[in-house]
């Protein structure tokens, strides 16, 4: 099911899957997980990038079926979930062996830095803090290889040059410009896209 929202699943070695954002609503999230053969119960960690409904909307639905996942939210998302441990993120931190949060940037949003053999892959929700700021924050974990997610209105296209993988999703306003500038690096985003690194 396609809709306006963002959600991605990170499968790193030696860790149970990490769900990054939950889309706009629970039925869409759970439907798409079923379609992709992803078991909601198998998710060990849920990370929310920021407090906008198109990223948090599916959270209640997944928590109904998954009773154990650790939950990481940025400090700007005020949420208490009875009986659940919620980790409030301000500074950068390690989530698993290869997965790090940039910390909450500009008081609104956290992104993930994924350590891969090729370098750091940055996973973003809406990039409200700015793509450049997020890449800078992710760079502390290694050389940034690529970026996937919503870039919002970011038009500092210079910051994307040098990257090997650019996947503008969701709220990215300048998708066609980015595709024109980086035809080799760009990967088209959409529901069900699988990237192997
Ligand atoms: Zn969004
Ligand atoms: Zn947003």
Tab-separated table of C-alpha atoms and ligand atoms in Angstrom:
chain	number	residue	atom	x	y	z
A	1	UNK	CA	0.000	0.000	0.000
A	2	UNK	CA	1.347	3.371	-0.960
A	3	UNK	CA	0.579	6.402	1.133
A	4	UNK	CA	2.079	9.592	2.440
A	5	UNK	CA	4.489	8.521	5.110
A	6	UNK	CA	7.866	6.984	5.716
A	7	UNK	CA	9.070	3.749	7.258
A	8	UNK	CA	12.147	1.608	6.667
A	9	UNK	CA	13.464	-1.651	8.073
A	10	UNK	CA	17.165	-2.030	8.864
A	11	UNK	CA	18.541	-5.556	8.884
A	12	UNK	CA	22.097	-5.542	10.139
A	13	UNK	CA	24.216	-8.561	11.028
A	14	UNK	CA	23.955	-9.914	14.562
A	15	UNK	CA	20.961	-7.743	15.482
A	16	UNK	CA	17.238	-8.223	15.322
A	17	UNK	CA	15.616	-5.947	12.727
A	18	UNK	CA	15.275	-2.259	13.478
A	19	UNK	CA	12.164	-0.412	12.320
A	20	UNK	CA	12.895	3.221	11.511
A	21	UNK	CA	9.668	5.244	11.511
A	22	UNK	CA	6.225	3.749	11.197
A	23	UNK	CA	4.463	5.581	8.373
A	24	UNK	CA	1.197	7.464	8.731
A	25	UNK	CA	-1.091	4.727	10.040
A	26	UNK	CA	-1.087	1.247	11.486
A	27	UNK	CA	-3.125	-0.608	8.796
A	28	UNK	CA	-0.730	0.510	6.031
A	29	UNK	CA	2.345	-0.341	8.076
A	30	UNK	CA	1.122	-3.794	9.082
A	31	UNK	CA	-0.226	-4.532	5.594
A	32	UNK	CA	3.104	-3.668	3.974
A	33	UNK	CA	5.068	-5.650	6.544
A	34	UNK	CA	2.887	-8.677	5.854
A	35	UNK	CA	3.373	-8.188	2.112
A	36	UNK	CA	7.135	-8.073	2.535
A	37	UNK	CA	7.214	-11.069	4.853
A	38	UNK	CA	8.363	-9.024	7.848
A	39	UNK	CA	7.133	-10.327	11.184
A	40	UNK	CA	6.112	-7.457	13.489
A	41	UNK	CA	7.128	-9.632	16.434
A	42	UNK	CA	10.628	-10.085	15.103
A	43	UNK	CA	11.431	-6.396	15.374
A	44	UNK	CA	13.806	-5.767	18.249
A	45	UNK	CA	14.062	-2.002	18.069
A	46	UNK	CA	11.830	0.817	16.880
A	47	UNK	CA	13.370	4.218	16.186
A	48	UNK	CA	11.217	7.268	15.511
A	49	UNK	CA	12.935	10.091	13.630
A	50	UNK	CA	10.652	12.937	14.635
A	51	UNK	CA	7.228	13.832	15.943
A	52	UNK	CA	5.361	14.227	12.655
A	53	UNK	CA	2.312	12.013	12.137
A	54	UNK	CA	3.491	10.594	8.815
A	55	UNK	CA	6.349	8.946	10.753
A	56	UNK	CA	4.680	8.108	14.078
A	57	UNK	CA	1.200	7.066	12.882
A	58	UNK	CA	1.855	3.325	12.803
A	59	UNK	CA	3.553	3.178	16.208
A	60	UNK	CA	0.475	2.265	18.250
A	61	UNK	CA	-0.428	-0.540	15.839
A	62	UNK	CA	2.975	-2.176	15.898
A	63	UNK	CA	3.217	-1.879	19.688
A	64	UNK	CA	-0.050	-3.774	19.996
A	65	UNK	CA	1.481	-6.807	18.312
A	66	UNK	CA	5.088	-6.367	19.397
A	67	UNK	CA	5.435	-6.244	23.169
A	68	UNK	CA	9.222	-6.314	23.503
A	69	UNK	CA	10.874	-3.887	21.102
A	70	UNK	CA	13.064	-1.187	22.544
A	71	UNK	CA	11.814	2.236	21.494
A	72	UNK	CA	14.033	5.233	20.728
A	73	UNK	CA	12.389	8.620	20.245
A	74	UNK	CA	13.875	12.106	19.875
A	75	UNK	CA	13.484	14.282	22.968
A	76	UNK	CA	11.043	16.541	21.087
A	77	UNK	CA	8.550	13.693	20.807
A	78	UNK	CA	6.764	13.667	24.136
A	79	UNK	CA	5.521	10.182	24.590
A	80	UNK	CA	5.081	7.759	27.441
A	81	UNK	CA	3.935	4.271	26.653
A	82	UNK	CA	2.621	2.422	29.677
A	83	UNK	CA	4.669	-0.648	30.489
A	84	UNK	CA	7.259	0.080	27.806
A	85	UNK	CA	10.777	1.372	28.036
A	86	UNK	CA	11.192	4.454	25.887
A	87	UNK	CA	14.684	5.813	25.360
A	88	UNK	CA	14.680	9.564	24.825
A	89	UNK	CA	17.479	10.638	22.506
A	90	UNK	CA	19.266	13.956	22.663
A	91	UNK	CA	22.954	13.210	21.935
A	92	UNK	CA	24.315	10.687	19.480
A	93	UNK	CA	24.333	7.102	20.701
A	94	UNK	CA	24.910	3.532	19.625
A	95	UNK	CA	21.815	1.404	19.072
A	96	UNK	CA	23.473	-1.822	17.955
A	97	UNK	CA	26.848	-3.007	16.733
A	98	UNK	CA	26.544	-1.219	13.371
A	99	UNK	CA	23.716	1.231	13.983
A	100	UNK	CA	24.040	4.684	15.528
A	101	UNK	CA	21.700	7.633	16.077
A	102	UNK	CA	23.004	11.060	15.109
A	103	UNK	CA	21.204	12.355	18.180
A	104	UNK	CA	18.404	14.867	17.925
A	105	UNK	CA	19.544	17.688	15.649
A	106	UNK	CA	18.104	21.209	15.716
A	107	UNK	CA	15.683	20.103	18.425
A	108	UNK	CA	13.511	18.163	15.997
A	109	UNK	CA	14.861	15.012	14.434
A	110	UNK	CA	17.280	12.105	14.730
A	111	UNK	CA	18.698	10.111	11.821
A	112	UNK	CA	20.501	6.788	11.700
A	113	UNK	CA	24.093	6.147	10.657
A	114	UNK	CA	24.499	2.539	9.486
A	115	UNK	CA	28.010	1.116	9.322
A	116	UNK	CA	28.407	-0.937	6.153
A	117	UNK	CA	31.452	-2.355	4.380
A	118	UNK	CA	31.166	0.527	1.919
A	119	UNK	CA	30.981	3.241	4.554
A	120	UNK	CA	28.204	4.978	6.446
A	121	UNK	CA	24.697	4.859	5.035
A	122	UNK	CA	22.567	7.653	6.449
A	123	UNK	CA	18.877	6.922	6.934
A	124	UNK	CA	16.721	10.020	7.358
A	125	UNK	CA	13.046	10.683	8.021
A	126	UNK	CA	12.320	14.184	6.680
A	127	UNK	CA	15.743	15.902	7.079
A	128	UNK	CA	14.181	18.896	8.832
A	129	UNK	CA	17.612	19.767	10.363
A	130	UNK	CA	19.031	19.986	6.801
A	131	UNK	CA	20.768	17.297	4.787
A	132	UNK	CA	24.178	18.965	5.275
A	133	UNK	CA	23.846	19.045	9.067
A	134	UNK	CA	22.764	15.422	9.137
A	135	UNK	CA	25.655	14.275	6.927
A	136	UNK	CA	28.055	16.211	9.174
A	137	UNK	CA	26.654	14.514	12.267
A	138	UNK	CA	26.793	11.064	10.653
A	139	UNK	CA	30.383	11.628	9.496
A	140	UNK	CA	31.682	11.142	13.019
A	141	UNK	CA	30.954	7.429	12.589
A	142	UNK	CA	32.923	7.121	9.340
A	143	UNK	CA	32.984	8.257	5.740
A	144	UNK	CA	29.441	8.738	4.453
A	145	UNK	CA	28.688	6.504	1.491
A	146	UNK	CA	25.050	7.256	0.829
A	147	UNK	CA	21.784	8.690	2.079
A	148	UNK	CA	18.240	7.330	1.969
A	149	UNK	CA	15.002	8.994	3.063
A	150	UNK	CA	13.124	12.267	2.877
A	151	UNK	CA	15.236	15.335	2.119
A	152	UNK	CA	12.351	17.802	2.512
A	153	UNK	CA	13.216	21.193	0.959
A	154	UNK	CA	16.985	20.737	1.144
A	155	UNK	CA	18.599	22.222	-1.935
A	156	UNK	CA	22.213	22.235	-0.827
A	157	UNK	CA	22.865	19.739	-3.612
A	158	UNK	CA	26.643	20.224	-3.187
A	159	UNK	CA	26.381	18.201	-0.001
A	160	UNK	CA	25.249	15.190	-2.007
A	161	UNK	CA	28.195	15.227	-4.374
A	162	UNK	CA	30.760	12.576	-3.565
A	163	UNK	CA	28.108	10.165	-2.303
A	164	UNK	CA	27.760	6.835	-4.106
A	165	UNK	CA	24.113	6.207	-3.267
A	166	UNK	CA	21.347	8.794	-3.128
A	167	UNK	CA	17.783	7.683	-2.577
A	168	UNK	CA	15.447	10.668	-2.272
A	169	UNK	CA	12.124	9.536	-0.806
A	170	UNK	CA	8.919	10.779	0.704
A	171	UNK	CA	8.889	14.568	1.218
A	172	UNK	CA	11.934	15.364	-0.983
A	173	UNK	CA	10.882	18.454	-2.929
A	174	UNK	CA	13.703	18.442	-5.456
A	175	UNK	CA	13.597	14.786	-6.538
A	176	UNK	CA	13.859	15.503	-10.275
A	177	UNK	CA	16.693	18.016	-9.783
A	178	UNK	CA	18.604	15.516	-7.660
A	179	UNK	CA	18.049	12.752	-10.224
A	180	UNK	CA	19.287	15.036	-12.986
A	181	UNK	CA	22.386	16.051	-11.053
A	182	UNK	CA	23.280	12.546	-9.877
A	183	UNK	CA	21.841	10.091	-12.415
A	184	UNK	CA	24.394	7.369	-11.594
A	185	UNK	CA	23.985	7.597	-7.830
A	186	UNK	CA	20.206	7.955	-7.615
A	187	UNK	CA	17.951	5.058	-6.725
A	188	UNK	CA	14.199	5.476	-7.063
A	189	UNK	CA	12.381	5.151	-3.759
A	190	UNK	CA	8.998	3.591	-3.140
A	191	UNK	CA	7.076	1.204	-0.900
A	192	UNK	CA	8.799	-2.171	-0.763
A	193	UNK	CA	12.186	-0.981	-2.069
A	194	UNK	CA	15.006	-3.242	-0.855
A	195	UNK	CA	18.600	-1.976	-0.769
A	196	UNK	CA	21.373	-4.450	-0.106
A	197	UNK	CA	24.713	-3.072	1.055
B	1	LIG	ZN1	7.531	13.233	6.683
B	2	LIG	ZN1	8.434	15.761	8.981
